[in-house]
PDB file of C-alpha atoms in Angstrom:
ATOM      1  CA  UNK A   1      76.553  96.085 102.574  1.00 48.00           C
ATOM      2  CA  UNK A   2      75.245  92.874 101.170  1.00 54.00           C
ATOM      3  CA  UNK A   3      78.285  90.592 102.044  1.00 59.00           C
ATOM      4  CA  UNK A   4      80.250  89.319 105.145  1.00 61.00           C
ATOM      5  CA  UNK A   5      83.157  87.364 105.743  1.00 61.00           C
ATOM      6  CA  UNK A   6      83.027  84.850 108.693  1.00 61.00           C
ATOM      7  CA  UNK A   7      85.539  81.894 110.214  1.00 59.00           C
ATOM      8  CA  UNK A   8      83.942  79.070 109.150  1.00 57.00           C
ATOM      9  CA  UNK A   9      84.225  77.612 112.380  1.00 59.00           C
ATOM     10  CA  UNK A  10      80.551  79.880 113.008  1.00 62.00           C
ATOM     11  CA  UNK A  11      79.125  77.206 111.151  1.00 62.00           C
ATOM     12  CA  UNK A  12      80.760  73.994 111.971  1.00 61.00           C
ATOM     13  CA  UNK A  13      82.728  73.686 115.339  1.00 58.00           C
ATOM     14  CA  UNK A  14      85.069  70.716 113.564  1.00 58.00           C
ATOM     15  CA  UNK A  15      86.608  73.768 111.711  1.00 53.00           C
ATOM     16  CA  UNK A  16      89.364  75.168 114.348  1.00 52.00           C
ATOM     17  CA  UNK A  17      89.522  78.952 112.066  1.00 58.00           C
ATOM     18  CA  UNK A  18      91.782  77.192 109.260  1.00 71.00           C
ATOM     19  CA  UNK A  19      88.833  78.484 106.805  1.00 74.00           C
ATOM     20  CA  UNK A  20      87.002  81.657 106.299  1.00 73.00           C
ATOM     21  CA  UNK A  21      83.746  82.002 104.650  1.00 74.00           C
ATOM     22  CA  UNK A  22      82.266  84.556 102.445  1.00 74.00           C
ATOM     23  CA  UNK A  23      78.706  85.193 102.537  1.00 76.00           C
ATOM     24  CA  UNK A  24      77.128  86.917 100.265  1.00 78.00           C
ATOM     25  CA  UNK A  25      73.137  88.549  99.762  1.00 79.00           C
ATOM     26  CA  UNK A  26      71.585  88.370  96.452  1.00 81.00           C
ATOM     27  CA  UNK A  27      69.026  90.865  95.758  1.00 80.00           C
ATOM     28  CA  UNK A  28      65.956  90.303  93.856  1.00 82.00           C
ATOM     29  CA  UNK A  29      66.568  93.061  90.561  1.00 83.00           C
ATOM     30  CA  UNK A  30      62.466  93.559  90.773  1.00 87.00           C
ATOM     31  CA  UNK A  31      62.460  93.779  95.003  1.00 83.00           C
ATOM     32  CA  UNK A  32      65.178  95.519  96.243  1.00 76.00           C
ATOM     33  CA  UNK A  33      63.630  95.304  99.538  1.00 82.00           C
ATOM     34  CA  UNK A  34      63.797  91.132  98.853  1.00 84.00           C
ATOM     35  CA  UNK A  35      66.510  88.530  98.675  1.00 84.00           C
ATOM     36  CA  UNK A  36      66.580  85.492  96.426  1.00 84.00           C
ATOM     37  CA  UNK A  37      68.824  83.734  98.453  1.00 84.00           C
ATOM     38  CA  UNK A  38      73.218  83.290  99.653  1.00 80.00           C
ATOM     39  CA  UNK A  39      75.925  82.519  98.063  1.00 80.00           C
ATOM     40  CA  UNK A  40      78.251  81.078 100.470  1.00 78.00           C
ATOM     41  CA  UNK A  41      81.971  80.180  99.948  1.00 77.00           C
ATOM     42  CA  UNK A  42      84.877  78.930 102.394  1.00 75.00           C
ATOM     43  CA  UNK A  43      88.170  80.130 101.476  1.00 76.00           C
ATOM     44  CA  UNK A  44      91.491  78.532 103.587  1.00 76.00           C
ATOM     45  CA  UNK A  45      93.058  80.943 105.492  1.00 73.00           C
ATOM     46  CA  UNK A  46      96.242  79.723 104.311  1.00 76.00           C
ATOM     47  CA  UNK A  47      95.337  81.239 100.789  1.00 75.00           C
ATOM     48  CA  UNK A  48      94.576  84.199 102.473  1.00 73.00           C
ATOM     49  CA  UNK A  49      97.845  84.281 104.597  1.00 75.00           C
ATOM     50  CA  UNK A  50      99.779  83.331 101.257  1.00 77.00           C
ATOM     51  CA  UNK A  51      98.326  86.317  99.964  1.00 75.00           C
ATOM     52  CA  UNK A  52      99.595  88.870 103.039  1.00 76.00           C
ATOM     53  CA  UNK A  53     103.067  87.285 102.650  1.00 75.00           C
ATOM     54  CA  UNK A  54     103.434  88.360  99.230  1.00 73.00           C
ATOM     55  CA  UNK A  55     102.048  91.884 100.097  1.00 74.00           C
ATOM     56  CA  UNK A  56     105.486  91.989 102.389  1.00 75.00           C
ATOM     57  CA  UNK A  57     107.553  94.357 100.099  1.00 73.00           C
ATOM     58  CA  UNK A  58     110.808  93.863 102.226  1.00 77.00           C
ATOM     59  CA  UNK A  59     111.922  91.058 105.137  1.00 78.00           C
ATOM     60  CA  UNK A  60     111.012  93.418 107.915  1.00 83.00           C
ATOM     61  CA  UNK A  61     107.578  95.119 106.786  1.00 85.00           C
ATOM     62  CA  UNK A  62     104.399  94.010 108.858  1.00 85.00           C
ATOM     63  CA  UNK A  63     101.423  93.950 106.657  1.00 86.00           C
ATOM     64  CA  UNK A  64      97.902  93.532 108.906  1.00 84.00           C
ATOM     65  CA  UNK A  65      94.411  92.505 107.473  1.00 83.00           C
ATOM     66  CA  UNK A  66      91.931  93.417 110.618  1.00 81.00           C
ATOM     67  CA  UNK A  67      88.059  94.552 110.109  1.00 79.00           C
ATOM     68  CA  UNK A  68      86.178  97.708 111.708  1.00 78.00           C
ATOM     69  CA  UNK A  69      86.472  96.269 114.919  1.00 77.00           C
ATOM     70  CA  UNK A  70      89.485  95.932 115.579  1.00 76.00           C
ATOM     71  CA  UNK A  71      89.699  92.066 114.692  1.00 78.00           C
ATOM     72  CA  UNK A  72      92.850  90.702 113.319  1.00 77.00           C
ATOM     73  CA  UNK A  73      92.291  88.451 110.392  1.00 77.00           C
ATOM     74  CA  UNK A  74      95.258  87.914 108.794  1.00 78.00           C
ATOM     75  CA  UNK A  75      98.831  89.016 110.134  1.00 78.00           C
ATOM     76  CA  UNK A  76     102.418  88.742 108.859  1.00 80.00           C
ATOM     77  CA  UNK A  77     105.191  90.219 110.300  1.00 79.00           C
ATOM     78  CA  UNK A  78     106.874  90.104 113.866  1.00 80.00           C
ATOM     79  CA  UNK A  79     104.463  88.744 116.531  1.00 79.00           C
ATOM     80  CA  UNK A  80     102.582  90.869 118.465  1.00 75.00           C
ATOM     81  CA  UNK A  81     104.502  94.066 117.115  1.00 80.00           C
ATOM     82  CA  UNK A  82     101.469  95.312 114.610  1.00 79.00           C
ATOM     83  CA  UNK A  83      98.292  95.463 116.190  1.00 79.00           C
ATOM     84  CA  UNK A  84      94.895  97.309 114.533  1.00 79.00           C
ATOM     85  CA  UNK A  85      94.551  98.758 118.084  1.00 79.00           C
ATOM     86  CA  UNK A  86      98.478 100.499 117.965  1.00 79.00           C
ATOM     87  CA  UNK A  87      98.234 101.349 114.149  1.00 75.00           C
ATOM     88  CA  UNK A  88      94.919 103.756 115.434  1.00 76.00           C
ATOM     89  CA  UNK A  89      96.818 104.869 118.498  1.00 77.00           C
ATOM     90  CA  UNK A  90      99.766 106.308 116.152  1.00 73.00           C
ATOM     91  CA  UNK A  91      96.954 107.770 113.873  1.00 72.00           C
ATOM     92  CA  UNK A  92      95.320 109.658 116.807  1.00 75.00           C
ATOM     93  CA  UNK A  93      99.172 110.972 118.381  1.00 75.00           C
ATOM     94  CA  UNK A  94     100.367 111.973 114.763  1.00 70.00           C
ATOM     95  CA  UNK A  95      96.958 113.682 113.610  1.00 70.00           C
ATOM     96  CA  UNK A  96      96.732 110.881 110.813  1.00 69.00           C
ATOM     97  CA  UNK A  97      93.585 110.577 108.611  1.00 68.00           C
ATOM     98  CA  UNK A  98      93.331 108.073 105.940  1.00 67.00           C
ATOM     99  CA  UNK A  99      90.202 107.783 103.822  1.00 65.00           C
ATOM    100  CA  UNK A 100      87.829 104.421 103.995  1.00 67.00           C
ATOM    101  CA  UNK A 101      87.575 104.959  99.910  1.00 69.00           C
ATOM    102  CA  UNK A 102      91.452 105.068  98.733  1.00 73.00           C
ATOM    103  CA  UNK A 103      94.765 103.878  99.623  1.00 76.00           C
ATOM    104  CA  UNK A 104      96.831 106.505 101.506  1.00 74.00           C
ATOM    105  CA  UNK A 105     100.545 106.216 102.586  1.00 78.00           C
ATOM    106  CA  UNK A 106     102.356 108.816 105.451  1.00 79.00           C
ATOM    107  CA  UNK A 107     105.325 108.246 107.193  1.00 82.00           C
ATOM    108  CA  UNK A 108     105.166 107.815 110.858  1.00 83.00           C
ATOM    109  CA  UNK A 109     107.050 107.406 114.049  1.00 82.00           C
ATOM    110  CA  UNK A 110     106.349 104.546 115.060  1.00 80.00           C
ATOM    111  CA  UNK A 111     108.656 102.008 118.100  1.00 83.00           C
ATOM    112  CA  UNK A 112     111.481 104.619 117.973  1.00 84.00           C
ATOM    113  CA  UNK A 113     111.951 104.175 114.359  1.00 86.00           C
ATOM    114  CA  UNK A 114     110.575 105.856 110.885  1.00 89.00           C
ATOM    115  CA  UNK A 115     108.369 103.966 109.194  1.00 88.00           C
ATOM    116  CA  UNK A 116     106.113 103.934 105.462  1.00 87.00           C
ATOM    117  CA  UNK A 117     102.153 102.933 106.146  1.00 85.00           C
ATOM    118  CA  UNK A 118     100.104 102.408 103.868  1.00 83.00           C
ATOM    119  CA  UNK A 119      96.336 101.696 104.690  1.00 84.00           C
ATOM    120  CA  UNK A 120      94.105 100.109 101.864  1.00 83.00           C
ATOM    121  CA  UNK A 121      90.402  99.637 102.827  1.00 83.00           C
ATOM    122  CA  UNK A 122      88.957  96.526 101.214  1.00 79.00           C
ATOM    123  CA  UNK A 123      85.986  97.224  98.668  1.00 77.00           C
ATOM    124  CA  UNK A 124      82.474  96.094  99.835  1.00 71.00           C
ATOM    125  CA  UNK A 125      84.060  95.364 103.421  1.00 75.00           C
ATOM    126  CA  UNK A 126      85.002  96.312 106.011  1.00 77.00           C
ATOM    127  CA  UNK A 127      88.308  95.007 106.312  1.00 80.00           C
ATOM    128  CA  UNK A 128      91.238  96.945 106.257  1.00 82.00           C
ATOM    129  CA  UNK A 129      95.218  96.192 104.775  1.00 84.00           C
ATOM    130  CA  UNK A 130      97.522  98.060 106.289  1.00 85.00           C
ATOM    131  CA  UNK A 131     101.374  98.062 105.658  1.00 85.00           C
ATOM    132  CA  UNK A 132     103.987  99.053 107.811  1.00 86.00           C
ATOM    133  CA  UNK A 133     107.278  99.192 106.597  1.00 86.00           C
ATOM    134  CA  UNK A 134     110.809 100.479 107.602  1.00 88.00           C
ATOM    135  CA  UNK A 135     111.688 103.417 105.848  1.00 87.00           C
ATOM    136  CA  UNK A 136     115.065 102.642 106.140  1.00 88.00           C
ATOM    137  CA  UNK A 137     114.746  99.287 103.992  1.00 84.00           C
ATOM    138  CA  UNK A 138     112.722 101.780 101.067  1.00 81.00           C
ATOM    139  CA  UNK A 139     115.618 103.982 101.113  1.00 83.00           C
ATOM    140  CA  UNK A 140     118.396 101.299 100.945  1.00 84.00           C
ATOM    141  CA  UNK A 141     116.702 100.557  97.841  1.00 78.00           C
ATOM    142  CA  UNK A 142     116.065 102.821  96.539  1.00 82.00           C
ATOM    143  CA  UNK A 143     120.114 104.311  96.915  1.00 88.00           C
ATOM    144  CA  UNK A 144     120.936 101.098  95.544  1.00 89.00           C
ATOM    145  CA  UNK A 145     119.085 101.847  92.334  1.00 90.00           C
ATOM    146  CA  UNK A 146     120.256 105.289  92.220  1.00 92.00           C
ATOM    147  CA  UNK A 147     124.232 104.288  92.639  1.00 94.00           C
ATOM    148  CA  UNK A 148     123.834 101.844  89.872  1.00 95.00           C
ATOM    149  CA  UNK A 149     122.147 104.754  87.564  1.00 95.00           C
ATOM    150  CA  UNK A 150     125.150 106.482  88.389  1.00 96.00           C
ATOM    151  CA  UNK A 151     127.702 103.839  87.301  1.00 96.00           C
ATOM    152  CA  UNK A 152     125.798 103.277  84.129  1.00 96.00           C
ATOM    153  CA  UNK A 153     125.482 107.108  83.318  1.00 95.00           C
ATOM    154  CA  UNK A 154     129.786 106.934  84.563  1.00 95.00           C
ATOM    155  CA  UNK A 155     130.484 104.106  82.253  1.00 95.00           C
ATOM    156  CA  UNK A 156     128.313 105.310  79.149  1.00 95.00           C
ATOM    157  CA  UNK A 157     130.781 108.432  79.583  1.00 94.00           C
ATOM    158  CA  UNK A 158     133.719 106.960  79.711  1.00 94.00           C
ATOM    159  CA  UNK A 159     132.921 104.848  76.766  1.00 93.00           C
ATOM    160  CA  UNK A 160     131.684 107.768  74.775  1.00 94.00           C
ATOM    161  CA  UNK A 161     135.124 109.947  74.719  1.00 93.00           C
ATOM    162  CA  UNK A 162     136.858 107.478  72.435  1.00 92.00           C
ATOM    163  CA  UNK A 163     133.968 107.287  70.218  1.00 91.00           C
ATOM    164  CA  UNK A 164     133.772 111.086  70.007  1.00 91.00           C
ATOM    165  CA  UNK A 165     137.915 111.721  69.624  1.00 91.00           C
ATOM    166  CA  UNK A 166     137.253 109.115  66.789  1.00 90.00           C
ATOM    167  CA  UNK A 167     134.675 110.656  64.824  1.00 89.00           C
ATOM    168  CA  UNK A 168     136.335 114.396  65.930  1.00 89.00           C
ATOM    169  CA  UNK A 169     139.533 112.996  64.096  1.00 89.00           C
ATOM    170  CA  UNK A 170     137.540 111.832  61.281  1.00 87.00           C
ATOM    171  CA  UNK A 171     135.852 114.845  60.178  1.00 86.00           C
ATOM    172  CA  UNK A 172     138.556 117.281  61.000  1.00 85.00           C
ATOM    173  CA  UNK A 173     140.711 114.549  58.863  1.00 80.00           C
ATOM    174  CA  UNK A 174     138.153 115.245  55.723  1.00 74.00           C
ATOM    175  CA  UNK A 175     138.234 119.290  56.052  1.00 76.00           C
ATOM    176  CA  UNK A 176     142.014 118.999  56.341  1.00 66.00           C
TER     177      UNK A 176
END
């Protein structure tokens, strides 16, 4: 891995972790074994926590960006109720394996309730965003769509029978 992210505060102790800051190597194309130099850039943590909000696909779904350590970065959701340390727990008890290449989504049983989560490892690394939300707020959804479908599909019926008395009257009015 050639880059890192950092709080910015490992630089400058005026910073109290409101930024984050990306490091990254920059190899020499003739010298792979050699560096040219770093490209550095700080990033507020409030873009990064605007980000995780809008990853939220309902009101009560916890989304978590933590590294390989264990390390919370970036959390949204109920306090304390999401933690990279519980999310491996539940993998371990429910036999879980996601992949560090791809996004994977299982349901679990997670805090006496069913849940949807949805791990996505971060490209060129290694942070993690992981998802967890109620499977009962998919599902209302997701019934919602499906009972409007079904009073569409109702209404294009009932709309359709004069139309096709009509046009039956019509043509049996032209063989008469």
């Amino acid at each position: 891995q050639y880059s890192l992210w950092i709080p910015a505060s490992f630089f400058s102790t005026s910073d109290t972790l409101n930024n984050l800051t990306y490091i990254k190597k920059i190899p020499d194309p003739q010298n792979l074994n050699r560096y040219l130099g770093l490209l550095t850039a700080t990033i507020s943590k409030a873009a990064f926590e605007n980000v995780i909000t809008k990853a939220a696909t309902t009101v009560n779904t916890s989304v978590l960006l933590f590294n390989d350590y264990g390390e919370t970065i970036i959390y949204h959701g109920e306090p304390g109720f999401f933690t990279p340390d519980e999310m491996k727990r539940q993998m371990e008890q429910q036999n879980l394996k996601f992949s560090k290449e791809k996004f994977a989504m299982q349901q679990v049983h997670y805090k006496n309730g069913d849940y949807f989560l949805g791990i996505q490892p971060i490209e060129n690394s290694d942070w993690t965003l992981a998802t967890l939300t109620p499977a009962k707020d998919m599902l209302s959804a997701t019934r919602h769509y499906q009972q409007q479908l079904f009073l569409i599909f109702l209404f294009l019926i009932v709309l359709s029978i004069p139309v096709f008395y009509a046009l039956s009257r019509s043509l049996s009015a032209r063989i008469q």
